[in-house]
Amino acid sequence: MARIAPSVLRRYLFGGQLPAGGCLRQPRYCRSAAPSLSTKRYHGTQAPDTSTDSALSETTIPFRKQLKDEAKKRKAEGTGKKSKQNNQKLENWELTVGIEIHAQLNTERKLFSAASSSINDVPNSHVAFFDVAMPGSQPIFQKETLIPALRAALALNCEIQKTSRFDRKHYFHWDQPAGYQITQYYEPFARDGYITLYAHDGIAAEDGDEVRIGIKQIQMEQDTAKTISQPGDIHLLDFNRVGLPLIEIITLPQIHHPSTAAALVRKIQIILNAVDACVLGMQSGGLRADVNVSVRRRNSSSSSPNSYGGVTNLGQRTEIKNLSSFKAVEDAIIAERDRQIDLLEAGGVIEGETRGWTIGSTETKRLRGKEGEVDYRYMPDPDLAPVVIGDDLVSHLKNTLGILPDQDINILVEDYGLTTKDAMSLLSLNDGGTAEYFRNVVEEYLFLSPEEDLEKVGKLCGNWVLHEMGGLTHDLADEENPLKMTSSGSCLIPASELAQLLHYLSTDKITGRTAKKVLAELFASGLYTRGHTTNSVIYREGWWFTPLSELEYEGLAKEVLDANGKVVDEILAGKQGKVNFLVGQMMRGDQDGRVDASKARERVMKLIDALKG
Amino acid sequence: MSGFICSRCRASLQRVMHNQKRSINRSVREYSTKPRRANLIDINALLSKSTWSVRSLLPDPNAPPSEEITPAKLHHLLRLSALPLPTSPKEEAEMLKTLHSQLHFVKDIQKVDTEGVEPLQSIRDETEEGVKDITIGMEELKEAFEKEEIEGRNRRPRRRRVEVVDTNEVEDWDVLGTAGEKVELAGGQYFVVRSGKE
């Protein structure tokens, strides 16, 4: 999800100008100018919104208030009535959801041919004989595809099966030349895993602090060709994608709330990306989810024959396909649950059918009924040898997975003193690059001042990297990534310079306000590649903090007292509280933040006493 | 004792030896290859009568075909196999008859007791050596691991992306030459498929 640059927002809200980039995505910027409640949950993808708020709050306070009021209003009218209804229903009915995720593996070649894997390349340019089922062609298992597959299975805590086999799943479709898909139905390569979801992943409140969803199995299978449908029932086929390796992750039906389902899909995407198993996300079509939904009455004594993966007594399930975003997953589950409950309460019977969901609709649509249910006639593929995975390979991959996202968050929260929300925001930006940058800055800072407490330093640097730097904007800068942060943690402002700046700030060599100005200068310097350093900027502008001299305090205090004679009289009459007002006036007059509040108060008291006497 | 055997012992010994000789002669005679006249088998007569015919695996042509394959089921099976539906009731009856006889044959095969026998999927070397040969371990994936880099403090491995992958000429052939209908657009060439009813 793109970040909205404050300049764009400013131009729209105050000038009514839409960005003239000319590309389709612009309307989305404007529509989401006032963040809705749901954005609060998706820390990773929506985090930049909070930085926009804070950046603008300095320039125009009423705007922030305006956003808050709008959000409150929307909450009051939007979900109020519905949530009451929902609560009633949910007291009687329990929802059960199982999810099947198909994710494209990050490999050099396809699964059963040596053709190279590609994304959006020239159509039909990476096709081997076997991919289009040329008579006489044979599958040749590309063993390198095992590496990302095994990593995915290990990251999801599965047990790797030493021997696994391939099966054929038969059905006819123009995007599958062979008439069958090669998958692993009977003997998948990984079984019995689990994934733990925490409150900060966005699970439903009813699920508490953490919930563990079991994974039944993970199997390798082929992808199908890409179809571009045109009007007139014409379909254009690009066979580059056919035969690409996919993994299918099948969860146990242990999910009971829609937001938990969406959180699971999101977290699986994050984990797969972290272990380099699947690097394309739902947005680019590299990860697809199919959802199975059923409901059953709570506290019911009757039993039903439906069960899956050891979970018994389930209601009849329907499958929802064509879900292309996390929000779609959540919305579709809610719509389907409500539909099923309404149908059952009216005395109807749920049919085991396949349904589809389009974004923006209120109900799922039936795609395929039971009569159209396809019999896949699974059979072991005799052309392919069993896959035997060596123990040395599994243990090597297990030991070199690297630090996974949950552990990453723990390190940032426990060692660096960040809040969970901030930690997640940091990690989600620029493919982990911002988090890397943050840690570099902390490292540099500790070079300058090794004695300081890591948590304090972490909090300071975290605040600046996330919020202050997040609010930087410039006409020349790219809107999506103004600081040009790379995934390895380098950007337009070198970590050492920021660390130096923050060190000066915390040792009171410069004031907070000045620090922000220096930051802007460093940003500009980076954009124009002038190569200025923190030191050179401060020296050049003369921004070193010089505290006010005694004389200057005297002068300022006298000014304030002279200007507020009435208040002085009130104080002399006995109202001591009004002293604060005078101190406040002194601070107001100070543009550079050079006035120290306690010193100012001292001065004022001295002068008042002199007047008394 | 200088080989002196009493007359009584000598007689019994002689009797035993005589019996043995007679039994040897008899058994030799039994194993002899020379056929006895009475047991001669007529090969031609033997081969002229069949003791088994594949017809035993066919259903009785006089008995009516069982009702377990309904026309609806037949149509479903044909649709699953992307085969054309029968065009006349006569054709349908023929198909049902053929299918019925094939199933009769299959039922016969199913009579074999396969309790505890794993179905054979394909003939492969299932010895320890054979399995070790096809095991995929670190050695087999050495090259792939060399194409990776460890990134960041998190020590996460990342596959290095290459501009052009060496595909061993697997992609060098005229893919669109096999297209029944094709079209060229801005991006490139595509296969064309039509889905509307004709």
PDB file of N, CA, C and O in Angstrom, chain A residues 279-311:
ATOM      1  N   VAL A 279       8.591 -14.465  -2.522  1.00  0.00           N
ATOM      2  CA  VAL A 279       8.831 -13.037  -2.354  1.00  0.00           C
ATOM      3  C   VAL A 279       7.794 -12.171  -3.048  1.00  0.00           C
ATOM      4  O   VAL A 279       7.830 -10.953  -2.948  1.00  0.00           O
ATOM      5  N   LEU A 280       6.848 -12.792  -3.752  1.00  0.00           N
ATOM      6  CA  LEU A 280       5.774 -12.010  -4.352  1.00  0.00           C
ATOM      7  C   LEU A 280       4.593 -12.066  -3.404  1.00  0.00           C
ATOM      8  O   LEU A 280       4.295 -13.094  -2.831  1.00  0.00           O
ATOM      9  N   GLY A 281       3.908 -10.954  -3.249  1.00  0.00           N
ATOM     10  CA  GLY A 281       2.821 -10.915  -2.300  1.00  0.00           C
ATOM     11  C   GLY A 281       1.474 -11.054  -2.966  1.00  0.00           C
ATOM     12  O   GLY A 281       1.361 -11.296  -4.152  1.00  0.00           O
ATOM     13  N   MET A 282       0.430 -10.881  -2.139  1.00  0.00           N
ATOM     14  CA  MET A 282      -0.930 -11.018  -2.649  1.00  0.00           C
ATOM     15  C   MET A 282      -1.215  -9.983  -3.716  1.00  0.00           C
ATOM     16  O   MET A 282      -1.947 -10.253  -4.670  1.00  0.00           O
ATOM     17  N   GLN A 283      -0.649  -8.793  -3.552  1.00  0.00           N
ATOM     18  CA  GLN A 283      -0.952  -7.725  -4.491  1.00  0.00           C
ATOM     19  C   GLN A 283      -0.459  -8.032  -5.885  1.00  0.00           C
ATOM     20  O   GLN A 283      -1.086  -7.646  -6.864  1.00  0.00           O
ATOM     21  N   SER A 284       0.691  -8.716  -5.998  1.00  0.00           N
ATOM     22  CA  SER A 284       1.190  -9.001  -7.341  1.00  0.00           C
ATOM     23  C   SER A 284       0.721 -10.364  -7.828  1.00  0.00           C
ATOM     24  O   SER A 284       1.175 -10.864  -8.835  1.00  0.00           O
ATOM     25  N   GLY A 285      -0.187 -10.981  -7.069  1.00  0.00           N
ATOM     26  CA  GLY A 285      -0.728 -12.251  -7.517  1.00  0.00           C
ATOM     27  C   GLY A 285       0.162 -13.436  -7.231  1.00  0.00           C
ATOM     28  O   GLY A 285      -0.088 -14.536  -7.689  1.00  0.00           O
ATOM     29  N   GLY A 286       1.219 -13.243  -6.452  1.00  0.00           N
ATOM     30  CA  GLY A 286       2.107 -14.351  -6.157  1.00  0.00           C
ATOM     31  C   GLY A 286       1.618 -15.193  -4.994  1.00  0.00           C
ATOM     32  O   GLY A 286       2.181 -16.238  -4.702  1.00  0.00           O
ATOM     33  N   LEU A 287       0.586 -14.723  -4.310  1.00  0.00           N
ATOM     34  CA  LEU A 287       0.052 -15.449  -3.174  1.00  0.00           C
ATOM     35  C   LEU A 287      -1.463 -15.388  -3.279  1.00  0.00           C
ATOM     36  O   LEU A 287      -2.040 -14.313  -3.347  1.00  0.00           O
ATOM     37  N   ARG A 288      -2.105 -16.547  -3.303  1.00  0.00           N
ATOM     38  CA  ARG A 288      -3.568 -16.570  -3.419  1.00  0.00           C
ATOM     39  C   ARG A 288      -4.142 -17.389  -2.285  1.00  0.00           C
ATOM     40  O   ARG A 288      -3.539 -18.365  -1.837  1.00  0.00           O
ATOM     41  N   ALA A 289      -5.314 -16.990  -1.820  1.00  0.00           N
ATOM     42  CA  ALA A 289      -5.919 -17.708  -0.706  1.00  0.00           C
ATOM     43  C   ALA A 289      -7.310 -18.191  -1.085  1.00  0.00           C
ATOM     44  O   ALA A 289      -8.097 -17.444  -1.667  1.00  0.00           O
ATOM     45  N   ASP A 290      -7.597 -19.432  -0.737  1.00  0.00           N
ATOM     46  CA  ASP A 290      -8.959 -19.955  -0.842  1.00  0.00           C
ATOM     47  C   ASP A 290      -9.410 -20.235   0.580  1.00  0.00           C
ATOM     48  O   ASP A 290      -8.647 -20.743   1.385  1.00  0.00           O
ATOM     49  N   VAL A 291     -10.671 -19.897   0.853  1.00  0.00           N
ATOM     50  CA  VAL A 291     -11.142 -19.971   2.232  1.00  0.00           C
ATOM     51  C   VAL A 291     -12.313 -20.928   2.328  1.00  0.00           C
ATOM     52  O   VAL A 291     -13.216 -20.889   1.498  1.00  0.00           O
ATOM     53  N   ASN A 292     -12.320 -21.796   3.336  1.00  0.00           N
ATOM     54  CA  ASN A 292     -13.452 -22.700   3.575  1.00  0.00           C
ATOM     55  C   ASN A 292     -14.181 -22.248   4.821  1.00  0.00           C
ATOM     56  O   ASN A 292     -13.582 -22.120   5.884  1.00  0.00           O
ATOM     57  N   VAL A 293     -15.480 -21.977   4.675  1.00  0.00           N
ATOM     58  CA  VAL A 293     -16.258 -21.390   5.768  1.00  0.00           C
ATOM     59  C   VAL A 293     -17.403 -22.319   6.153  1.00  0.00           C
ATOM     60  O   VAL A 293     -18.110 -22.822   5.285  1.00  0.00           O
ATOM     61  N   SER A 294     -17.588 -22.524   7.467  1.00  0.00           N
ATOM     62  CA  SER A 294     -18.776 -23.247   7.922  1.00  0.00           C
ATOM     63  C   SER A 294     -19.174 -22.678   9.269  1.00  0.00           C
ATOM     64  O   SER A 294     -18.359 -22.084   9.969  1.00  0.00           O
ATOM     65  N   VAL A 295     -20.448 -22.881   9.626  1.00  0.00           N
ATOM     66  CA  VAL A 295     -20.911 -22.414  10.933  1.00  0.00           C
ATOM     67  C   VAL A 295     -21.588 -23.579  11.639  1.00  0.00           C
ATOM     68  O   VAL A 295     -22.071 -24.517  11.007  1.00  0.00           O
ATOM     69  N   ARG A 296     -21.616 -23.514  12.953  1.00  0.00           N
ATOM     70  CA  ARG A 296     -22.364 -24.529  13.705  1.00  0.00           C
ATOM     71  C   ARG A 296     -22.914 -23.875  14.958  1.00  0.00           C
ATOM     72  O   ARG A 296     -22.351 -22.896  15.463  1.00  0.00           O
ATOM     73  N   ARG A 297     -23.988 -24.439  15.442  1.00  0.00           N
ATOM     74  CA  ARG A 297     -24.595 -23.879  16.641  1.00  0.00           C
ATOM     75  C   ARG A 297     -23.708 -24.166  17.840  1.00  0.00           C
ATOM     76  O   ARG A 297     -23.187 -25.261  17.996  1.00  0.00           O
ATOM     77  N   ARG A 298     -23.593 -23.173  18.680  1.00  0.00           N
ATOM     78  CA  ARG A 298     -22.861 -23.395  19.921  1.00  0.00           C
ATOM     79  C   ARG A 298     -23.721 -24.245  20.844  1.00  0.00           C
ATOM     80  O   ARG A 298     -24.929 -24.207  20.797  1.00  0.00           O
ATOM     81  N   ASN A 299     -23.100 -24.981  21.742  1.00  0.00           N
ATOM     82  CA  ASN A 299     -23.814 -25.756  22.766  1.00  0.00           C
ATOM     83  C   ASN A 299     -24.888 -26.641  22.149  1.00  0.00           C
ATOM     84  O   ASN A 299     -25.978 -26.766  22.669  1.00  0.00           O
ATOM     85  N   SER A 300     -24.570 -27.218  21.013  1.00  0.00           N
ATOM     86  CA  SER A 300     -25.567 -28.082  20.391  1.00  0.00           C
ATOM     87  C   SER A 300     -25.213 -29.525  20.694  1.00  0.00           C
ATOM     88  O   SER A 300     -24.049 -29.915  20.656  1.00  0.00           O
ATOM     89  N   SER A 301     -26.245 -30.318  20.998  1.00  0.00           N
ATOM     90  CA  SER A 301     -25.953 -31.711  21.350  1.00  0.00           C
ATOM     91  C   SER A 301     -25.855 -32.582  20.108  1.00  0.00           C
ATOM     92  O   SER A 301     -25.241 -33.631  20.128  1.00  0.00           O
ATOM     93  N   SER A 302     -26.461 -32.141  19.011  1.00  0.00           N
ATOM     94  CA  SER A 302     -26.437 -32.980  17.797  1.00  0.00           C
ATOM     95  C   SER A 302     -25.047 -32.983  17.193  1.00  0.00           C
ATOM     96  O   SER A 302     -24.296 -32.021  17.314  1.00  0.00           O
ATOM     97  N   SER A 303     -24.738 -34.093  16.544  1.00  0.00           N
ATOM     98  CA  SER A 303     -23.412 -34.164  15.920  1.00  0.00           C
ATOM     99  C   SER A 303     -23.581 -34.190  14.410  1.00  0.00           C
ATOM    100  O   SER A 303     -24.627 -34.567  13.890  1.00  0.00           O
ATOM    101  N   SER A 304     -22.561 -33.791  13.705  1.00  0.00           N
ATOM    102  CA  SER A 304     -22.636 -33.799  12.244  1.00  0.00           C
ATOM    103  C   SER A 304     -21.471 -34.613  11.701  1.00  0.00           C
ATOM    104  O   SER A 304     -20.436 -34.744  12.361  1.00  0.00           O
ATOM    105  N   PRO A 305     -21.622 -35.163  10.532  1.00  0.00           N
ATOM    106  CA  PRO A 305     -20.583 -36.037  10.000  1.00  0.00           C
ATOM    107  C   PRO A 305     -19.353 -35.301   9.484  1.00  0.00           C
ATOM    108  O   PRO A 305     -18.333 -35.907   9.221  1.00  0.00           O
ATOM    109  N   ASN A 306     -19.475 -33.990   9.332  1.00  0.00           N
ATOM    110  CA  ASN A 306     -18.377 -33.270   8.697  1.00  0.00           C
ATOM    111  C   ASN A 306     -17.195 -33.118   9.643  1.00  0.00           C
ATOM    112  O   ASN A 306     -17.338 -32.660  10.769  1.00  0.00           O
ATOM    113  N   SER A 307     -16.051 -33.508   9.159  1.00  0.00           N
ATOM    114  CA  SER A 307     -14.847 -33.264   9.937  1.00  0.00           C
ATOM    115  C   SER A 307     -13.694 -33.074   8.961  1.00  0.00           C
ATOM    116  O   SER A 307     -13.792 -33.454   7.792  1.00  0.00           O
ATOM    117  N   TYR A 308     -12.617 -32.447   9.428  1.00  0.00           N
ATOM    118  CA  TYR A 308     -11.459 -32.242   8.556  1.00  0.00           C
ATOM    119  C   TYR A 308     -10.219 -32.172   9.426  1.00  0.00           C
ATOM    120  O   TYR A 308     -10.172 -31.436  10.397  1.00  0.00           O
ATOM    121  N   GLY A 309      -9.261 -32.969   9.050  1.00  0.00           N
ATOM    122  CA  GLY A 309      -7.979 -32.917   9.753  1.00  0.00           C
ATOM    123  C   GLY A 309      -8.106 -33.140  11.239  1.00  0.00           C
ATOM    124  O   GLY A 309      -7.374 -32.567  12.025  1.00  0.00           O
ATOM    125  N   GLY A 310      -9.052 -33.950  11.639  1.00  0.00           N
ATOM    126  CA  GLY A 310      -9.163 -34.257  13.058  1.00  0.00           C
ATOM    127  C   GLY A 310     -10.083 -33.318  13.812  1.00  0.00           C
ATOM    128  O   GLY A 310     -10.388 -33.546  14.980  1.00  0.00           O
ATOM    129  N   VAL A 311     -10.575 -32.264  13.169  1.00  0.00           N
ATOM    130  CA  VAL A 311     -11.523 -31.363  13.827  1.00  0.00           C
ATOM    131  C   VAL A 311     -12.919 -31.840  13.448  1.00  0.00           C
ATOM    132  O   VAL A 311     -13.270 -31.888  12.269  1.00  0.00           O
TER     133      VAL A 311
END
